[in-house]
Amino acid sequence: MKIILSGQVQGVGFRPFVFNLAEEFKVKGTVSNNEEGLIIFAEASQKIIASFYNAIIDRAPKVSKINSHNISEIVCHNFNDFKIIPSKSDSRLNLQLTPDFGICNACKQEIIDPNNIRYKYPFTTCVHCGPRWAITKTFPFERHHTSMDEFEMCQRCKTEYNNPRNRRFHSQTNSCDTCGIQLKLIDKNSKLISKDNSSIFKSIRELFLEGQIISVKNTSGYLLCCDARNESVVQKLRNKKNRPEKPFALLYPTLEKLKDHYDIKHDIEKEITSVERPIVIIPNSKSNNGHIAKSVAPGLNQLGVMLPNSALLQLMANEIDFPIVATSGNVSGSPILSHNSEALERLSPIADYFLQHNLDIEHPQDDSVIKFSSNFNLRVLFRRSRGFAPNYYSQKTVNKAKVMAMGAHLKSSIGFMPNDYIYISQYLGHLENYGVYERFVNEVSGFISIFQQQPNVVLVDKHPSYQSTIYGKELAKSLGVELYEIQHHRAHFSSLLSEHSLFNTSSEILGVVWDGTGYGDDKQIWGGEFFKYYQGKMQRINYFDYFDWLAGDKMAKEPRLSLFSLIEDEKTPCISRKFTPDEIVIYEQLKKKNRLKTSSVGRLFDAVASLLDICDINTYEGEAAIKLENTIGDYDMSKCKRYVSVSSNAHVPTKAIIKGVQSDLEKGVKKSQIICNFLFTLANIVLGVANHYEIKRIACTGGVFQNTVLLDMLKELAGTDYELFFNCNLSPNDENISLGQMMYYLNGLD
Amino acid sequence: MEKKRFRFDKINLGHGSGGIMTRELLDELIFKTFNNPYLDQKHDGSIVNIEGKIAISTDSFVVSPIFFKGGNIGELAVNGTVNDVAMCGAIPKYLSLAFIVEEGLKADAFSEIVETIKATADRCGVVVITGDTKVVERGKGDKIFINTTGFGAVHPEAEISAKRITIGDKIIVSGNIAQHGMAIMSQREGLKFESDIESDTTNLNFLIEDLLNSFGAKIKLFRDPTRGGLASTLSEIATDTNIGILIEEDKIPLERQVAAACEILGLDPMYVANEGVFVAIVDSEIASNVVAMMKQDSKGLNAVCIGEITNDHKGKVVMQSAIGGKRIVTPLIGEHLPRIC
Ligand SMILES: [Fe+3]
Ligand SMILES: [Mg+2]
Ligand SMILES: [Zn+2]
Ligand SMILES: [Zn+2]
């Protein structure tokens, strides 16, 4: 019999698993990877084969993901035994790449067991855990295709590798203290402090307690760490990193400690301990204040927390009983660092000590970030990176075009479809930064070389000066392939249609795409869009009333400018408080002569944040919107009112919303209530528009839908009358543009 | 300046008819003002002498408003073309001059522009040797358009060519950037800043000539970053030659008032037009001497070396920012559109 499996079945111990099952069921044959996926030839009685087949599906390794499987009859081979056939580097292999996996429980046990050979070995991994994508040089995942190739297994490791009964049978990242990766602690002048795995983490604990900043090279990139309880060191890190306000994430030593400090709901616990080990944003309940320094997340009532994802971080955690700040090791705006010499050069002005090792990182990744809404536990990806990238799960596509999508600009990601699978790179960052751009270019060529497939179509955003658009055009030209420009919000909507397989449904879908900016078909700045998708056609049917876009990129950085644009009367006191008299004269003039218009809901949020004196000038991207949401606290939707309602011609009066906020503010309504009213208004606009067009299925995407209160309100209002769709495997923000571009193109829209 | 020399207040279609009215306008204004043997031939064209290689450059000038702080369209029309000829490593000598006037332009305004052209040409050491005047119907133009073509003799020591640029060459800017564009914009949009920003329009030919006299072929390239600003000019150089350009943000010479105006308007001064600034790409060994020489000249007081040619990022301009990060400087594509989400 021939069994074929596809999905994430590579680098996850699938072949060893099948091997052991074969032994258990006394099946003879082979297991290998080929163009079709994971392929098993099995010989035994029909009954045995049936239970063998079922066992493969039912008992598959925890970190694997089977997309499809089938069994068919073939001619008998007369096998003598059951063998694993190693795979060659072959780009045609129809397998998925493998993301990085958080340390498993078995490995966690080993590193604290003094009798185990991996006691305190910081790079302990097995087939169920350890880095994968981070160290991938080529395809498929075999040791000699990764940066583990540098390390030759010692006899003992080799024995484990070859023993089918061992957890490290065919574990490509297998290594130990004698043959493996070398850790060392140095100070910022490169002076060696320790290379001794048994004492190195004790020294680190001491340094944390002394208030030192330590740069830690994890298996996916550098982190900057310090004692999260120590206000002065957190402040020092802020100053040195040139990051005045943006919240830091915390690494908690244990789940127990975390639960000690905060109420952790079941969904959050599940997510935080998952194999992807993301940062999860949790409510920072006021009663629990005092466990961490104030400047960890200034002005916010939420906190990003995570648990150790590697043996290295686990060993560090084992020595401490307090949370530490663990933020990406970079200089503000630059990409996360991963090369030792570069990290030392760039981070030595920030970090006092460096915990380094000699495993090369091919694909540096930030930590992924997830948040749950508080009422309906809706799961929202804020950043998709380590643990999730680069695989994207959706049904196999039949289109044979090898599509490369260049994504957006500020939250960039790349999409590639070299075989039957879709790959979406990790979040790459803001392409304004040259380091990010370099990484972006490297990931493009990385995808091309890993699969040895050149794209035959390149997709870019319509925005002429997105760095990704410019590069995409250069790429298409140099490869001599076709290039298509896809409108930003259409791409957003397509990502959602794809996430929920809605392209082929027979009913109409309302696409609600709200974000900060995107270049529109009419050369204006879109951001408050309504589309109708029906039978392969996507049509813009409505949008927020246009208002003036003032002063270029400055408007997105200064929420007060959105207020200036949206406020009816620029003579109101709140304006004269936020602007100098000269500025007022100039901006009035700009507003009078301005021709660039926008429907941006992101800017509407900004205007409300400014009007409520929550944020006039962002010190980090999205600050106004985040702080707006954080001002709410508990709310009661039954006490909320709408500032506007959708009129009979479905027109959405943007300025009237600001007017409503203003009048409530004058009446002395509490800010938190005003914000709730504002969000309630927006949620009602969604349903009002849906109602007007008589569409029951509503798909919401774009950065605005990172607001979890808005999601909860929508969910509650929609009840069972409407069906709501949100992004699930991707972020609603611009990280989903690359997938959307691919799907827009592959489904033949336009 | 003699005012009211005409029997009419405004230019009308008749002045472009080619008939008596045209002749009157030319005689009274153009020929009288320029008054040189070439024009006095009143022929269809002029015959001149230029020895050796000739540099020719043409440019049309449209600007609103036509009179602005620091100059007018006429001054721009001469300086612009003179500078373009100078950027070729040449010494500008002759100028052609063509007007397209919109019906209704005040005669006084026209005569002031013509007189400015004469004064500017004298200052530049160039002679207007041929010209043309057309009048278009109201609404078919914007007050006045001017076209000039400049002719110059290439300096014997000059070897201006982007192809000669090599790794390590230094990039020098002759003065504060973004002055002209900000002056025009603030006046056009009626924006009031702390003090008025003046256009920097000026002729650069004598400074260029001095530099060529002293440094000759060690100078690889001159460019004047007019429309699209410094960013677009540097990007063009990088793309055309497939070399990398690395510049330092805090070296870019920028007057405080202009910087503040750009900041308020959300404009990047790197994309704002200049009319009295040039970029020189020179052999690294002469860089400091070039800067020193420029600083001796009133037109190069703020000259500074802003960066160099590198082996990295071929075809791209990268700017090292004051606070550590680097960013790509793209050429201006169409109009400025916000990219931040
Ligand atoms: Fe967007
Ligand atoms: Mg020119
Ligand atoms: Zn493990
Ligand atoms: Zn070993």
mmCIF file of C-alpha atoms in Angstrom, chain A residues 116-230:
data_model
loop_
_atom_site.group_PDB
_atom_site.id
_atom_site.type_symbol
_atom_site.label_atom_id
_atom_site.label_comp_id
_atom_site.label_asym_id
_atom_site.label_seq_id
_atom_site.Cartn_x
_atom_site.Cartn_y
_atom_site.Cartn_z
ATOM 1 C CA ASN A 116 21.262 13.381 32.392
ATOM 2 C CA ILE A 117 23.975 14.056 29.830
ATOM 3 C CA ARG A 118 22.099 17.218 28.816
ATOM 4 C CA TYR A 119 21.996 18.589 32.322
ATOM 5 C CA LYS A 120 22.292 22.353 31.877
ATOM 6 C CA TYR A 121 22.972 22.061 28.167
ATOM 7 C CA PRO A 122 21.420 25.251 26.719
ATOM 8 C CA PHE A 123 20.770 23.817 23.244
ATOM 9 C CA THR A 124 18.906 20.708 24.232
ATOM 10 C CA THR A 125 16.345 19.830 21.580
ATOM 11 C CA CYS A 126 14.612 16.773 20.221
ATOM 12 C CA VAL A 127 12.346 15.871 17.315
ATOM 13 C CA HIS A 128 9.533 17.658 19.093
ATOM 14 C CA CYS A 129 11.268 20.925 19.815
ATOM 15 C CA GLY A 130 13.998 23.382 18.927
ATOM 16 C CA PRO A 131 14.773 25.848 16.170
ATOM 17 C CA ARG A 132 13.874 25.000 12.571
ATOM 18 C CA TRP A 133 13.126 27.977 10.299
ATOM 19 C CA ALA A 134 15.661 30.075 12.194
ATOM 20 C CA ILE A 135 18.494 27.814 11.050
ATOM 21 C CA THR A 136 17.184 26.733 7.643
ATOM 22 C CA LYS A 137 19.620 27.189 4.776
ATOM 23 C CA THR A 138 17.935 25.032 2.223
ATOM 24 C CA PHE A 139 15.154 22.547 1.823
ATOM 25 C CA PRO A 140 13.982 20.107 3.147
ATOM 26 C CA PHE A 141 14.850 20.129 6.826
ATOM 27 C CA GLU A 142 17.897 17.880 7.136
ATOM 28 C CA ARG A 143 20.889 18.641 9.332
ATOM 29 C CA HIS A 144 23.208 19.383 6.423
ATOM 30 C CA HIS A 145 20.698 21.906 5.113
ATOM 31 C CA THR A 146 20.874 23.927 8.325
ATOM 32 C CA SER A 147 23.467 25.823 10.299
ATOM 33 C CA MET A 148 23.629 22.747 12.621
ATOM 34 C CA ASP A 149 25.811 21.334 9.865
ATOM 35 C CA GLU A 150 28.762 23.064 11.575
ATOM 36 C CA PHE A 151 28.468 20.730 14.520
ATOM 37 C CA GLU A 152 29.373 17.104 14.086
ATOM 38 C CA MET A 153 27.524 14.787 16.406
ATOM 39 C CA CYS A 154 29.625 12.929 18.970
ATOM 40 C CA GLN A 155 29.353 9.176 19.204
ATOM 41 C CA ARG A 156 26.691 9.343 21.883
ATOM 42 C CA CYS A 157 24.528 11.796 19.976
ATOM 43 C CA LYS A 158 24.959 9.741 16.819
ATOM 44 C CA THR A 159 23.759 6.660 18.647
ATOM 45 C CA GLU A 160 20.628 8.497 19.732
ATOM 46 C CA TYR A 161 20.146 9.779 16.203
ATOM 47 C CA ASN A 162 20.273 6.268 14.818
ATOM 48 C CA ASN A 163 18.197 4.594 17.489
ATOM 49 C CA PRO A 164 14.552 4.314 16.431
ATOM 50 C CA ARG A 165 13.504 3.960 20.024
ATOM 51 C CA ASN A 166 15.150 7.185 21.061
ATOM 52 C CA ARG A 167 13.344 10.541 21.142
ATOM 53 C CA ARG A 168 16.235 11.950 19.131
ATOM 54 C CA PHE A 169 16.002 9.413 16.356
ATOM 55 C CA HIS A 170 16.627 11.500 13.238
ATOM 56 C CA SER A 171 16.556 14.678 15.284
ATOM 57 C CA GLN A 172 18.400 17.100 12.979
ATOM 58 C CA THR A 173 19.219 19.554 15.744
ATOM 59 C CA ASN A 174 20.667 16.899 18.039
ATOM 60 C CA SER A 175 23.746 17.927 20.004
ATOM 61 C CA CYS A 176 25.145 17.835 23.505
ATOM 62 C CA ASP A 177 27.731 19.522 25.681
ATOM 63 C CA THR A 178 30.620 17.611 24.101
ATOM 64 C CA CYS A 179 29.755 18.085 20.465
ATOM 65 C CA GLY A 180 27.366 20.989 20.408
ATOM 66 C CA ILE A 181 26.922 24.694 20.494
ATOM 67 C CA GLN A 182 29.151 26.708 22.800
ATOM 68 C CA LEU A 183 27.698 29.369 25.038
ATOM 69 C CA LYS A 184 29.746 32.184 26.469
ATOM 70 C CA LEU A 185 29.165 35.192 28.628
ATOM 71 C CA ILE A 186 31.268 38.235 27.813
ATOM 72 C CA ASP A 187 31.178 41.842 28.845
ATOM 73 C CA LYS A 188 30.671 44.611 26.323
ATOM 74 C CA ASN A 189 34.422 44.845 25.796
ATOM 75 C CA SER A 190 34.434 41.185 24.781
ATOM 76 C CA LYS A 191 36.154 40.121 27.992
ATOM 77 C CA LEU A 192 35.249 36.521 28.737
ATOM 78 C CA ILE A 193 33.269 36.105 31.954
ATOM 79 C CA SER A 194 32.259 32.467 31.707
ATOM 80 C CA LYS A 195 31.901 29.583 29.273
ATOM 81 C CA ASP A 196 30.836 27.092 31.846
ATOM 82 C CA ASN A 197 27.260 25.947 31.286
ATOM 83 C CA SER A 198 26.963 24.800 34.878
ATOM 84 C CA SER A 199 27.635 28.242 36.345
ATOM 85 C CA ILE A 200 26.912 30.697 33.557
ATOM 86 C CA PHE A 201 23.249 31.194 34.433
ATOM 87 C CA LYS A 202 24.070 31.757 38.095
ATOM 88 C CA SER A 203 26.349 34.591 37.011
ATOM 89 C CA ILE A 204 23.563 35.960 34.870
ATOM 90 C CA ARG A 205 21.195 35.939 37.808
ATOM 91 C CA GLU A 206 23.741 37.968 39.784
ATOM 92 C CA LEU A 207 24.119 40.448 36.935
ATOM 93 C CA PHE A 208 20.353 40.882 36.696
ATOM 94 C CA LEU A 209 20.196 41.558 40.410
ATOM 95 C CA GLU A 210 22.998 44.100 40.089
ATOM 96 C CA GLY A 211 20.881 45.969 37.549
ATOM 97 C CA GLN A 212 22.856 45.105 34.426
ATOM 98 C CA ILE A 213 21.455 44.901 30.919
ATOM 99 C CA ILE A 214 22.267 41.610 29.226
ATOM 100 C CA SER A 215 21.997 40.946 25.552
ATOM 101 C CA VAL A 216 21.002 37.311 25.112
ATOM 102 C CA LYS A 217 21.393 35.483 21.828
ATOM 103 C CA ASN A 218 18.418 33.186 21.719
ATOM 104 C CA THR A 219 18.062 30.624 18.925
ATOM 105 C CA SER A 220 15.997 33.056 16.846
ATOM 106 C CA GLY A 221 17.892 36.294 17.431
ATOM 107 C CA TYR A 222 19.211 38.653 20.063
ATOM 108 C CA LEU A 223 17.171 39.857 23.023
ATOM 109 C CA LEU A 224 17.871 42.660 25.446
ATOM 110 C CA CYS A 225 17.096 41.601 28.995
ATOM 111 C CA CYS A 226 17.079 43.131 32.443
ATOM 112 C CA ASP A 227 15.357 42.716 35.792
ATOM 113 C CA ALA A 228 11.779 43.857 35.181
ATOM 114 C CA ARG A 229 11.321 44.860 38.827
ATOM 115 C CA ASN A 230 14.177 47.322 38.766
#
